[in-house]
Coordinates of C-alpha atoms and ligand atoms in Angstrom, one line a residue:
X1 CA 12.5 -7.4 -8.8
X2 CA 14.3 -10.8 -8.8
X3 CA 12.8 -13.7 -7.8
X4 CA 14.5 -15.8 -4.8
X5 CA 12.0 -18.5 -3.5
X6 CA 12.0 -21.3 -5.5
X7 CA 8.3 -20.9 -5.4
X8 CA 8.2 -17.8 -7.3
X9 CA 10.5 -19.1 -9.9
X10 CA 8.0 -21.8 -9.9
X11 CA 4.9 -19.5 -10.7
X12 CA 7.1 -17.7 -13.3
X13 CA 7.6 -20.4 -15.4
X14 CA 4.1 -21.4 -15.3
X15 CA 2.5 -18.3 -15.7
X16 CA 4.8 -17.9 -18.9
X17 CA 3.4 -21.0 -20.8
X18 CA -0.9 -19.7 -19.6
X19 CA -0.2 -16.6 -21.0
X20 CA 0.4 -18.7 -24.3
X21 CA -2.9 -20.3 -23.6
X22 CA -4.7 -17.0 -22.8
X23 CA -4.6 -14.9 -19.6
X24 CA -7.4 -15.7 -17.6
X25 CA -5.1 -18.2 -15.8
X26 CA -3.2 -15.4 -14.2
X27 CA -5.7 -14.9 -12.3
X28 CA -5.8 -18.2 -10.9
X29 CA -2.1 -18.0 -11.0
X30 CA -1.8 -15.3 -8.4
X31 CA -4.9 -16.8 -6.1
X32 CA -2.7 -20.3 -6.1
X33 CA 0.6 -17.9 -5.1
X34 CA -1.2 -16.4 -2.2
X35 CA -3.0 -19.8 -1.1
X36 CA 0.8 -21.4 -0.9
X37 CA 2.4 -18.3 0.4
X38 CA 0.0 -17.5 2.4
X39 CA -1.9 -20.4 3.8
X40 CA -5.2 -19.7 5.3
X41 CA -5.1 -16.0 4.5
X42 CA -8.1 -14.5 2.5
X43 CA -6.3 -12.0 -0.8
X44 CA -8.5 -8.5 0.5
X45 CA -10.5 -7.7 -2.3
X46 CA -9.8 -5.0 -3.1
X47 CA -6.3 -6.1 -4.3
X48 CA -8.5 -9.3 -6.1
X49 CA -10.1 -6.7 -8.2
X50 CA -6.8 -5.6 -8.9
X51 CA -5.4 -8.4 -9.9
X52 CA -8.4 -9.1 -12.0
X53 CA -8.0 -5.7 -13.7
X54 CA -4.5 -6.3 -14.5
X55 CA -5.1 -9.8 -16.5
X56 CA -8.4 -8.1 -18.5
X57 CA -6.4 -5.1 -19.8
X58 CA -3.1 -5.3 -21.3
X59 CA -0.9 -2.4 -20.0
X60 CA -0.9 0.6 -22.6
X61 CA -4.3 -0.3 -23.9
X62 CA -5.8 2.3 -20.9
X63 CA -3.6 5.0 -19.8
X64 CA -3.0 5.5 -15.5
X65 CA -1.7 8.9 -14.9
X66 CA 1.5 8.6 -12.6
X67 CA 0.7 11.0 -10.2
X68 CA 0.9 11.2 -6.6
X69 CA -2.5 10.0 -4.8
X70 CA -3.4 10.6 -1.0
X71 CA -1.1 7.1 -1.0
X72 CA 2.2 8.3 -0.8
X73 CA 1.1 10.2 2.4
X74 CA 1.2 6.6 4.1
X75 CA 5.2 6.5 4.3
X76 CA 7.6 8.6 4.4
X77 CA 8.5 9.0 0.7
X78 CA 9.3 12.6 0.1
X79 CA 6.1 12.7 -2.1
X80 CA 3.5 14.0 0.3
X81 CA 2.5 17.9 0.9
X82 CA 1.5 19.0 4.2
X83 CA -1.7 20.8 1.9
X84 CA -2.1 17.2 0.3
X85 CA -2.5 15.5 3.5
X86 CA -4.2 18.5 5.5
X87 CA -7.0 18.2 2.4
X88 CA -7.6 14.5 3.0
X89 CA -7.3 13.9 7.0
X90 CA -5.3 11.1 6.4
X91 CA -3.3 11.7 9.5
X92 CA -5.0 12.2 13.0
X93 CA -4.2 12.2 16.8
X94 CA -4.4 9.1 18.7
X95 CA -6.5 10.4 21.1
X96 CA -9.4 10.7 18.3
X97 CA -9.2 7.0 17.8
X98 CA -11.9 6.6 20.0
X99 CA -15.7 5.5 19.8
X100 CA -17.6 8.9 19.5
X101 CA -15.2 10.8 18.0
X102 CA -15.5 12.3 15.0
X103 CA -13.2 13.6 12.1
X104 CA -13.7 15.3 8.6
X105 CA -12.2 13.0 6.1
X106 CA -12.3 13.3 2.3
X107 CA -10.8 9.8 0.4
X108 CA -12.1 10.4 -3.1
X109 CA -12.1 7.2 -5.2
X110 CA -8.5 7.8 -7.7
X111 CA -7.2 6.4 -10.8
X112 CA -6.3 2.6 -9.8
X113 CA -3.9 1.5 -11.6
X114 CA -3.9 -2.6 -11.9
X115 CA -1.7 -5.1 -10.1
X116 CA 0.4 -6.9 -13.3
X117 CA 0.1 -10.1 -13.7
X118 CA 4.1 -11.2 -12.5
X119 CA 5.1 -12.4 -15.8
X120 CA 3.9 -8.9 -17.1
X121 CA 5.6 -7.0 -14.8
X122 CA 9.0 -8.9 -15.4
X123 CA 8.9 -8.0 -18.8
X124 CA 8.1 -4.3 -18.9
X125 CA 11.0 -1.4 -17.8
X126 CA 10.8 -0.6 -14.6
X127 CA 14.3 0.7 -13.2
X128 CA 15.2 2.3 -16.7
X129 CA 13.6 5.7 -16.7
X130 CA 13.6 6.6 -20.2
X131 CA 12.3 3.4 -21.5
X132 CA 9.5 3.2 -18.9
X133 CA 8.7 6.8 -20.4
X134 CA 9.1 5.6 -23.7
X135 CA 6.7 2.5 -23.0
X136 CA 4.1 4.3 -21.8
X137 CA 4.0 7.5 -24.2
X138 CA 4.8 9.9 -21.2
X139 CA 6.6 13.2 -22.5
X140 CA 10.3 14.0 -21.0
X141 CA 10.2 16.4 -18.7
X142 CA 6.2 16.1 -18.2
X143 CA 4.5 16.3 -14.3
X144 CA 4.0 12.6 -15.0
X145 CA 7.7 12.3 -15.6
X146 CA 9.0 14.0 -12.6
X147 CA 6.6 12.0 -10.9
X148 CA 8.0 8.4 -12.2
X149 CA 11.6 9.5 -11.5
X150 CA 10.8 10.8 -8.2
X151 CA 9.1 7.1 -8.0
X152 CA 12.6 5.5 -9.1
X153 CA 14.8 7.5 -6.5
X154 CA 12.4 6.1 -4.2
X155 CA 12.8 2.9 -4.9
X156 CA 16.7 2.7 -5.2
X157 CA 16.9 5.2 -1.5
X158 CA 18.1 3.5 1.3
X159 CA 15.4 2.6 4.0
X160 CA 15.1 5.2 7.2
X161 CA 16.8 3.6 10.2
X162 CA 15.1 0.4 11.9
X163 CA 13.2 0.8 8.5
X164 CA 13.2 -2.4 5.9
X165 CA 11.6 -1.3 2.7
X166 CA 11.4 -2.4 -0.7
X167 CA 9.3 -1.9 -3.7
X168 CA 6.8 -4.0 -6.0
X169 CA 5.1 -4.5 -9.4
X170 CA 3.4 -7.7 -8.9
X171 CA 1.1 -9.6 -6.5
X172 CA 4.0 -12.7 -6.3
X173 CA 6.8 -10.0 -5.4
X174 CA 4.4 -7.7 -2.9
X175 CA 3.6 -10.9 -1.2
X176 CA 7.1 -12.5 -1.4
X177 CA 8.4 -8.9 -0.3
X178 CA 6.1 -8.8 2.6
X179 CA 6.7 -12.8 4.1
X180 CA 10.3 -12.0 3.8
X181 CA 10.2 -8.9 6.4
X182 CA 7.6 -10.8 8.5
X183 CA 9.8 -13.9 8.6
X184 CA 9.0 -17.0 7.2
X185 CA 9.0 -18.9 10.4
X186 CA 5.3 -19.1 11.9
X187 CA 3.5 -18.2 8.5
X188 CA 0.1 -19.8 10.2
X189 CA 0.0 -16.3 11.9
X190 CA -0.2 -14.3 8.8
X191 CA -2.7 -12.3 8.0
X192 CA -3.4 -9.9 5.2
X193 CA -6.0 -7.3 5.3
X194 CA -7.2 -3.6 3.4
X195 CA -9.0 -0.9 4.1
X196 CA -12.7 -1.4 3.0
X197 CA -13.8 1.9 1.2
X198 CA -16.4 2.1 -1.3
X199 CA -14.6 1.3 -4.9
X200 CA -17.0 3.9 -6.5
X201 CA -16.7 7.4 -5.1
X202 CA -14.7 6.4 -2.3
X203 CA -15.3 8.7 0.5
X204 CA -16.7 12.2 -0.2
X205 CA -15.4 15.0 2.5
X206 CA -17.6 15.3 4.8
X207 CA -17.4 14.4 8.8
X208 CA -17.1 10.9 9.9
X209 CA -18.2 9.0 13.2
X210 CA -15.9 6.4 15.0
X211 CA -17.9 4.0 15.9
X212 CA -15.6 0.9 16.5
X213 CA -11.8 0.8 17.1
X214 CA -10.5 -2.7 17.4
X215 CA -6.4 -3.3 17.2
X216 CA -5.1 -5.9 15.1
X217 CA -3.2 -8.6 16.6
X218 CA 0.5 -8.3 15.8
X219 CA 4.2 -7.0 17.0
X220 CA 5.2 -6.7 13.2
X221 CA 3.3 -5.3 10.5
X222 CA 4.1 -4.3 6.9
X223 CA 2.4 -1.4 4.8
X224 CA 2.4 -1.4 1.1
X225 CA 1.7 2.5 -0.4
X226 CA 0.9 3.1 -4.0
X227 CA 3.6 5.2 -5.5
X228 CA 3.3 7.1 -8.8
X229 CA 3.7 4.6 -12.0
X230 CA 2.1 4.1 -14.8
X231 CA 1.2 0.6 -13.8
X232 CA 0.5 -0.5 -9.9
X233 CA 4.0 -0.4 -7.9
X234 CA 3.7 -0.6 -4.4
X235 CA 6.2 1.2 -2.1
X236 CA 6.2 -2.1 1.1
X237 CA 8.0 -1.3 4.8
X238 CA 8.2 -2.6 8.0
X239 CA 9.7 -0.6 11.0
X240 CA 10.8 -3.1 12.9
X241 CA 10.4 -2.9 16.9
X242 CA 6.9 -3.2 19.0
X243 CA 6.0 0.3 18.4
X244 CA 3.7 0.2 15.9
X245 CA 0.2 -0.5 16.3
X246 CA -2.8 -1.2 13.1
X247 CA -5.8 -0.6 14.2
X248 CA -9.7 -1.1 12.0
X249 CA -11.3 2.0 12.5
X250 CA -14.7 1.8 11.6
X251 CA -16.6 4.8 10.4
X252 CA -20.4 6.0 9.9
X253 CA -20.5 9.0 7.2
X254 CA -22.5 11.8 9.2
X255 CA -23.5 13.9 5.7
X256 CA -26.9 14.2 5.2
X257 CA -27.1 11.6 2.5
X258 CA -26.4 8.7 5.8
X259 CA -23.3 7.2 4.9
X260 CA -20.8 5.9 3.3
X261 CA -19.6 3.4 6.0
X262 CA -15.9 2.3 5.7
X263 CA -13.8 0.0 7.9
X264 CA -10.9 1.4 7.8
X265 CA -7.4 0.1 8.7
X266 CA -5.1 2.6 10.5
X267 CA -1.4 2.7 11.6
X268 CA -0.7 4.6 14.8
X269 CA 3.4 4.7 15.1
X270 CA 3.8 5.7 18.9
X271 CA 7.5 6.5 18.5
X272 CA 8.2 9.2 16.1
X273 CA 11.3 10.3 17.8
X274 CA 13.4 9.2 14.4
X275 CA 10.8 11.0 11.6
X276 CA 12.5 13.5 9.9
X277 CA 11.3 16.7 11.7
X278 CA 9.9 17.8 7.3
X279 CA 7.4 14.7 7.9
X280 CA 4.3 16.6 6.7
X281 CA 2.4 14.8 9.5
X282 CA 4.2 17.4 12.0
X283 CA 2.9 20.0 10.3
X284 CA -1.0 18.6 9.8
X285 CA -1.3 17.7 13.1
X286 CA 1.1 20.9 15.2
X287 CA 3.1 18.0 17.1
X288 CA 6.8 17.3 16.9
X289 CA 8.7 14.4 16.5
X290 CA 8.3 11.7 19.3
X291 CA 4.2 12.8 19.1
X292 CA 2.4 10.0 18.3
X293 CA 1.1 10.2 15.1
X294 CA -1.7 7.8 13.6
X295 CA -2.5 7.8 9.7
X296 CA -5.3 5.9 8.0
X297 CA -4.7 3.4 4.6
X298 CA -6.3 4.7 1.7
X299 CA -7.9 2.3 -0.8
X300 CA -5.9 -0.8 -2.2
X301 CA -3.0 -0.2 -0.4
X302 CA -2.6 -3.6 2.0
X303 CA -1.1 -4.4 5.4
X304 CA 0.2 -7.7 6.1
X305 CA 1.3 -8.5 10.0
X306 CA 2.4 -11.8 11.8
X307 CA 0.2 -12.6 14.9
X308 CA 1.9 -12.0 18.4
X309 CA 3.5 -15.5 19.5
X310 CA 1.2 -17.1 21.9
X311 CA 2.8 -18.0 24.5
X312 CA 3.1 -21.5 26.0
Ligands
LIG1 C1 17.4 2.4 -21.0 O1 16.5 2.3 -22.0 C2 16.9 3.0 -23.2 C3 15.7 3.0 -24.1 O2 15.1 1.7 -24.2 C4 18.1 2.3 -23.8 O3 18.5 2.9 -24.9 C5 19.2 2.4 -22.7 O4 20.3 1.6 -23.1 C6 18.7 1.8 -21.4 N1 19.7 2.1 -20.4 C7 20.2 1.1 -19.6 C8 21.2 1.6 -18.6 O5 19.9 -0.1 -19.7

């Protein structure tokens, strides 16, 4: 969680002497971070609403369970049940990314814990288990407990091979976290992007249409997960070589109540040959390593990706 780019330090300093002056200005804070470290990329906003969460409550003041959501399905982090997945649909065949297919999907809106504002998040435990337990009031040896450990070893595991990962408790450090593994050269090709589910109720199980696929320009692209914390820690990789492809799947609810709509972004990793054989998306789907295997992004959890060098 340490600061590099001069930037950042930048921010930090600042963002100390608003919070004297009120926090409002966080908020402003983080949209001047992603302007400048981002240039010409809209924040999605869902992670806005975050960010705006995260300056109106003071951490503690409202308690956010640490406990796995459909989330830690996204990457390979140890957390995710095959039941957990199977129950959600978050993983599916890429031959059902297709207009006119359709798949039963159930995204039910979860406990959203807010983004910190970065000053925040510097000052509150993060790596020390008992006194993030301590902070927050959760019981040793409590679900929520294993959960927050299980959150740490996360963290502090090396990355899979070909896999850069690292995790967040900010906007400033997701972002920084993210330009760093895309490379800072070229950042007029960034782009930053979330999957648009309804914040409310999310969306109920029921069976969904496909009625648009279109692929996202890019030859590197980084996922952020939610991961178990009391406050919003994102879990942010990049497997680097050309074989990943993001796609915005969007989908037309076919309940009888018509609807909910979602765009929804989606990974498809087309080599799988290096996934642990125990990746619960083997056992969802009945394929085995080197399968294809596409997965949806649940709510809040954003994709950044470089666009594909044009070339001269
Ligand atoms: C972790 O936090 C506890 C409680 O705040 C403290 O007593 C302990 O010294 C800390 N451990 C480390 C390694 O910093």
């Amino acid at each position: 969680m340490r600061p590099s780019a001069v930037l950042l330090l930048l921010i930090v300093a600042a963002s100390g002497s608003a919070a004297a002056h009120g926090r409002p200005a966080a908020v402003s804070l983080a949209a001047r971070f992603w302007e400048q470290a981002m240039p010409g990329t809209l924040m999605p906003e869902a992670i806005a609403d975050l960010v705006k969460k995260g300056n109106d409550h003071a951490p503690g003041t409202e308690h956010y369970p640490a406990l796995p959501g459909i989330s830690v399905c996204g990457a390979w982090t140890g957390m995710c049940t095959a039941s957990l997945a199977a129950a959600t649909g978050i993983f599916f065949h890429k031959a059902q990314l297709r207009v006119g297919s359709t798949m039963t999907l159930s995204f039910p809106a979860e406990p959203e814990p807010p983004i910190l504002p970065h000053a925040v998040a510097e000052n509150l435990p993060f790596a020390n288990l008992t006194a993030v337990l301590s902070t927050f009031n959760i019981p040793p040896g409590s679900t929520e407990a294993r959960h927050v450990a299980a959150t740490l070893r996360l963290c502090r595991s090396p990355p899979h091979p070909g896999e850069l990962k690292a995790c967040a408790a900010s906007l400033e450090t997701t972002v920084r976290v993210a330009v760093d593994m895309l490379g800072a050269a070229d950042h007029g090709a960034w782009w930053a992007a979330t999957s648009e589910i309804p914040a409310s109720g999310g969306l109920p199980r029921q069976l969904y249409g496909v009625q648009g696929v279109t692929e996202l320009d890019g030859d590197r692209f980084v996922g952020c997960h939610k991961v178990p914390f009391p406050y919003r820690v994102y879990q942010c990789h990049m497997t680097a070589g050309v074989s990943d492809k993001v796609y915005v799947v969007s989908l037309r609810g076919l309940g009888g109540g018509g609807g909910p709509n979602a765009e929804m972004l989606a990974f498809c990793h087309l080599d799988t040959a290096k996934w642990s054989p125990a990746h619960p998306a083997f056992e969802v789907l009945r394929v085995r390593p080197g399968t294809p295997v596409c997965h949806f992004m649940p709510y809040a959890n954003p994709v950044f990706g470089k666009k594909k060098a044009t070339k001269p």
